[in-house]
Coordinates of C-alpha atoms in Angstrom, one line a residue:
M1 CA 92.6 111.1 85.5
E2 CA 94.4 107.9 86.6
K3 CA 96.7 106.1 84.4
Y4 CA 98.3 102.6 85.0
F5 CA 101.5 101.9 83.2
E6 CA 104.7 99.9 83.6
I7 CA 108.3 101.0 83.4
N8 CA 110.4 98.4 81.7
K9 CA 114.2 99.4 82.1
N10 CA 117.5 97.8 83.5
N11 CA 115.7 94.4 83.7
Q12 CA 112.9 95.8 85.9
N13 CA 109.2 95.9 85.5
I14 CA 108.0 98.6 87.8
R15 CA 104.1 98.9 87.8
C16 CA 103.0 102.4 88.3
K17 CA 99.9 104.7 88.8
L18 CA 99.6 108.3 87.7
Y19 CA 97.2 110.9 88.8
Y20 CA 97.0 113.8 86.5
D21 CA 94.8 116.4 84.9
K22 CA 95.0 116.0 81.2
R23 CA 93.9 119.6 80.7
H24 CA 97.3 120.8 82.0
S25 CA 100.9 119.8 81.0
I26 CA 102.7 118.1 84.0
E27 CA 105.3 120.6 85.4
K28 CA 105.6 119.1 88.9
V29 CA 105.3 115.5 90.2
V30 CA 104.8 114.3 93.6
L31 CA 106.3 110.7 94.1
Y32 CA 104.1 108.9 96.6
G33 CA 106.0 106.2 98.6
H34 CA 103.7 103.5 100.2
G35 CA 104.5 101.5 103.4
F36 CA 105.5 98.0 103.9
A37 CA 102.9 95.4 102.4
G38 CA 101.4 98.3 100.6
H39 CA 100.7 98.9 96.9
K40 CA 100.0 101.4 94.1
D41 CA 96.2 101.5 94.7
N42 CA 96.8 103.1 98.1
G43 CA 93.6 104.7 99.4
A44 CA 95.6 107.6 101.1
A45 CA 97.5 108.2 98.1
Q46 CA 94.4 108.5 96.0
K47 CA 92.8 111.0 98.4
F48 CA 96.0 113.1 98.5
A49 CA 96.1 113.0 94.6
D50 CA 92.4 114.2 94.4
R51 CA 93.1 117.1 96.7
V52 CA 96.3 118.0 94.6
L53 CA 94.4 117.8 91.3
S54 CA 91.6 119.8 92.7
K55 CA 93.7 122.8 93.8
Y56 CA 96.7 122.9 91.5
K57 CA 97.5 123.0 87.8
G58 CA 100.2 121.1 86.3
V59 CA 101.1 118.9 89.3
A60 CA 100.7 115.1 89.0
V61 CA 101.1 112.4 91.7
L62 CA 102.9 109.1 90.9
I63 CA 102.8 106.1 93.0
F64 CA 104.5 102.7 92.1
N65 CA 104.7 99.2 93.6
L66 CA 107.9 98.5 95.7
P67 CA 109.5 95.1 94.8
C68 CA 107.3 92.1 95.8
H69 CA 104.4 94.5 96.7
G70 CA 101.0 94.6 95.2
D71 CA 101.2 92.9 91.6
D72 CA 105.0 93.4 91.3
V73 CA 106.5 90.4 89.6
K74 CA 109.6 89.9 92.0
K75 CA 109.4 87.1 94.5
K76 CA 112.4 88.0 96.5
M77 CA 112.4 91.0 98.7
V78 CA 115.9 92.8 98.2
L79 CA 116.5 96.1 99.7
Q80 CA 118.8 97.3 97.0
D81 CA 116.0 96.6 94.4
C82 CA 114.1 99.3 96.3
M83 CA 116.7 101.7 95.7
T84 CA 116.9 100.8 92.0
Y85 CA 113.0 101.1 91.7
I86 CA 113.2 104.6 93.2
E87 CA 116.1 105.7 90.8
T88 CA 114.4 104.3 87.7
V89 CA 111.0 106.0 88.5
I90 CA 112.8 109.4 89.0
A91 CA 114.6 108.8 85.6
Y92 CA 111.2 108.2 84.1
I93 CA 109.6 111.3 85.5
R94 CA 112.5 113.4 84.0
S95 CA 112.8 111.8 80.6
E96 CA 109.2 110.8 79.9
L97 CA 107.0 113.3 82.0
H98 CA 109.6 116.0 81.2
S99 CA 109.5 117.4 84.8
E100 CA 112.6 118.2 86.8
K101 CA 110.5 119.5 89.7
I102 CA 110.0 116.3 91.7
Y103 CA 108.6 116.2 95.4
S104 CA 108.3 113.3 97.7
Y105 CA 105.5 112.2 99.9
A106 CA 106.2 108.9 101.7
T107 CA 104.9 107.0 104.7
S108 CA 106.3 104.4 107.0
F109 CA 108.7 102.0 105.1
G110 CA 108.5 104.3 102.2
G111 CA 109.8 107.0 104.3
Y112 CA 112.7 105.0 105.5
L113 CA 113.4 104.3 101.8
V114 CA 113.5 107.9 100.8
L115 CA 115.8 108.8 103.4
K116 CA 118.2 105.9 102.6
Y117 CA 118.0 107.0 99.0
I118 CA 119.0 110.6 99.5
S119 CA 121.8 109.5 101.8
E120 CA 123.3 107.5 98.9
H121 CA 122.5 109.6 95.8
E122 CA 122.1 113.1 94.9
N123 CA 118.8 114.4 96.4
P124 CA 116.3 114.8 93.4
F125 CA 113.6 116.1 95.5
A126 CA 112.6 119.9 95.8
K127 CA 110.9 118.9 99.1
I128 CA 110.4 115.9 101.2
A129 CA 107.2 115.2 103.3
L130 CA 107.4 112.1 105.6
R131 CA 104.3 110.6 107.6
C132 CA 105.3 108.3 110.2
P133 CA 108.6 107.2 108.6
A134 CA 110.0 104.0 109.9
V135 CA 113.4 105.4 110.6
N136 CA 114.2 102.4 112.7
M137 CA 113.0 100.0 110.1
A138 CA 114.8 96.9 111.3
D139 CA 113.3 97.3 114.8
V140 CA 109.8 97.9 113.4
L141 CA 109.9 94.9 111.4
T142 CA 111.1 92.5 114.2
G143 CA 109.2 94.3 117.0
T144 CA 105.8 95.4 115.4
I145 CA 105.3 93.8 111.9
M146 CA 106.5 90.3 112.8
K147 CA 105.2 88.0 115.3
S148 CA 107.8 86.2 117.6
D149 CA 107.4 82.9 116.0
E150 CA 107.9 84.4 112.6
L151 CA 111.1 86.1 113.8
E152 CA 112.4 82.8 115.2
M153 CA 111.8 81.1 111.9
L154 CA 113.7 83.9 110.0
I155 CA 116.7 83.7 112.4
K156 CA 116.8 80.0 111.8
G157 CA 117.2 81.0 108.0
K158 CA 113.7 80.2 106.8
N159 CA 111.7 82.6 104.6
V160 CA 108.6 84.0 106.3
Q161 CA 105.4 85.9 105.1
V162 CA 104.9 89.0 107.0
G163 CA 102.8 92.0 106.8
F164 CA 99.3 93.3 107.6
D165 CA 96.5 93.2 105.2
R166 CA 99.0 91.7 102.7
K167 CA 101.9 89.6 103.4
I168 CA 105.5 89.9 101.7
E169 CA 108.0 87.1 101.8
I170 CA 111.4 88.0 103.4
N171 CA 114.4 86.2 104.3
R172 CA 117.4 86.7 106.8
Q173 CA 119.3 88.7 104.4
F174 CA 116.7 91.2 104.1
L175 CA 116.7 91.9 107.9
T176 CA 120.6 91.9 108.0
D177 CA 120.5 94.6 105.1
L178 CA 118.0 96.8 107.2
E179 CA 120.1 96.5 110.3
E180 CA 123.3 97.5 108.3
S181 CA 121.4 100.4 106.8
D182 CA 120.5 102.3 110.0
I183 CA 119.5 105.5 108.8
Q184 CA 119.3 106.7 112.5
K185 CA 123.2 106.8 112.4
I186 CA 123.3 109.1 109.3
D187 CA 123.6 112.8 109.4
Y188 CA 120.7 114.6 107.5
L189 CA 121.5 118.3 108.6
D190 CA 122.2 119.2 105.1
F191 CA 118.8 118.0 104.0
A192 CA 117.0 119.3 107.0
D193 CA 115.4 122.6 105.5
D194 CA 113.7 120.6 102.7
I195 CA 112.3 118.0 105.0
L196 CA 109.0 117.8 107.0
I197 CA 108.0 115.0 109.3
L198 CA 104.5 114.3 110.6
H199 CA 104.0 111.6 113.2
G200 CA 100.8 110.4 115.1
T201 CA 101.1 110.4 119.0
K202 CA 99.2 107.0 119.0
D203 CA 101.3 105.4 116.2
E204 CA 101.1 101.6 117.1
V205 CA 103.7 100.5 114.6
V206 CA 106.5 103.0 114.4
P207 CA 107.3 104.4 117.9
F208 CA 106.6 108.1 118.2
E209 CA 109.7 108.7 120.3
A210 CA 112.2 107.3 117.9
V211 CA 111.0 109.5 115.2
E212 CA 110.8 112.6 117.3
K213 CA 114.4 111.9 118.5
F214 CA 115.5 111.5 114.7
A215 CA 113.9 114.8 113.8
E216 CA 115.5 116.7 116.8
N217 CA 119.0 115.1 116.0
N218 CA 118.8 116.5 112.6
L219 CA 117.0 119.7 113.0
I220 CA 114.0 118.5 111.0
E221 CA 110.7 120.1 111.3
F222 CA 108.4 117.9 113.2
I223 CA 104.8 118.0 113.6
P224 CA 103.1 115.6 116.3
V225 CA 99.6 114.9 115.3
E226 CA 97.6 114.3 118.5
N227 CA 95.7 110.9 118.6
A228 CA 96.7 109.9 115.1
D229 CA 97.4 106.2 114.6
H230 CA 99.9 104.8 112.2
R231 CA 97.6 105.0 109.1
F232 CA 95.8 108.3 110.2
Q233 CA 92.6 106.7 109.9
N234 CA 90.9 109.5 111.7
P235 CA 89.8 111.8 108.7
A236 CA 90.4 115.0 110.7
C237 CA 94.1 113.8 111.4
M238 CA 94.5 113.0 107.7
E239 CA 93.1 116.3 106.7
L240 CA 95.5 118.0 108.9
A241 CA 98.4 116.0 107.5
T242 CA 97.4 116.9 103.9
K243 CA 97.1 120.6 104.7
K244 CA 100.6 120.8 106.3
V245 CA 102.2 118.8 103.5
L246 CA 100.7 121.1 100.8
E247 CA 101.8 124.2 102.7
F248 CA 105.3 122.7 103.0
F249 CA 105.3 121.9 99.3
A250 CA 104.0 125.5 98.4
F251 CA 103.4 124.7 94.8

């Protein structure tokens, strides 16, 4: 089943989507993190949830809109709001879904946010799987997501609309916050055993080499997926990713 709902807490309005099997109580929750300019009706998240629900009892998948993404009500993109959203959703899972066993599966910008979150808070996740995480998010934003004229406007202090299928309005402060929150400079060795990273060798958005180096520096298991692009649009590549993630979670 699919359920849309909102979390209204701490002056936040977080719009969520829950995939679950009503025949079973929810014992474990996978918190799915979408990428920049993504949203809660993420096709990859739905396919992953379908696989989880067909194979495991008592496991649900929850995805929510990041600030300013999808039909979220915020208009100003603030990095700290992303941290607040994650914290609020985790608290909801514990208090309302009554699940202490939480896993994270996140991609691209969502992966960056998960890594930033666990470096600043107590790690709430039993396991973390990241697909093409934007560990160098500031560089990805300016070098891949944004066009040169958009970056020029941003540097001059103007707000710009950036993204792929959808556009997100950002300002210079958002870029500054990303530059100051460079997770490549953080030591994740204490978390390494509970993290898995998969990355496509033909990723056109987040450089393969940057993520491979990040994984090596932190002794994180790293699986290169041959010929996969950023979105893993090749069904065989996505099937491999799903298989590896579920094996890693070991529900």
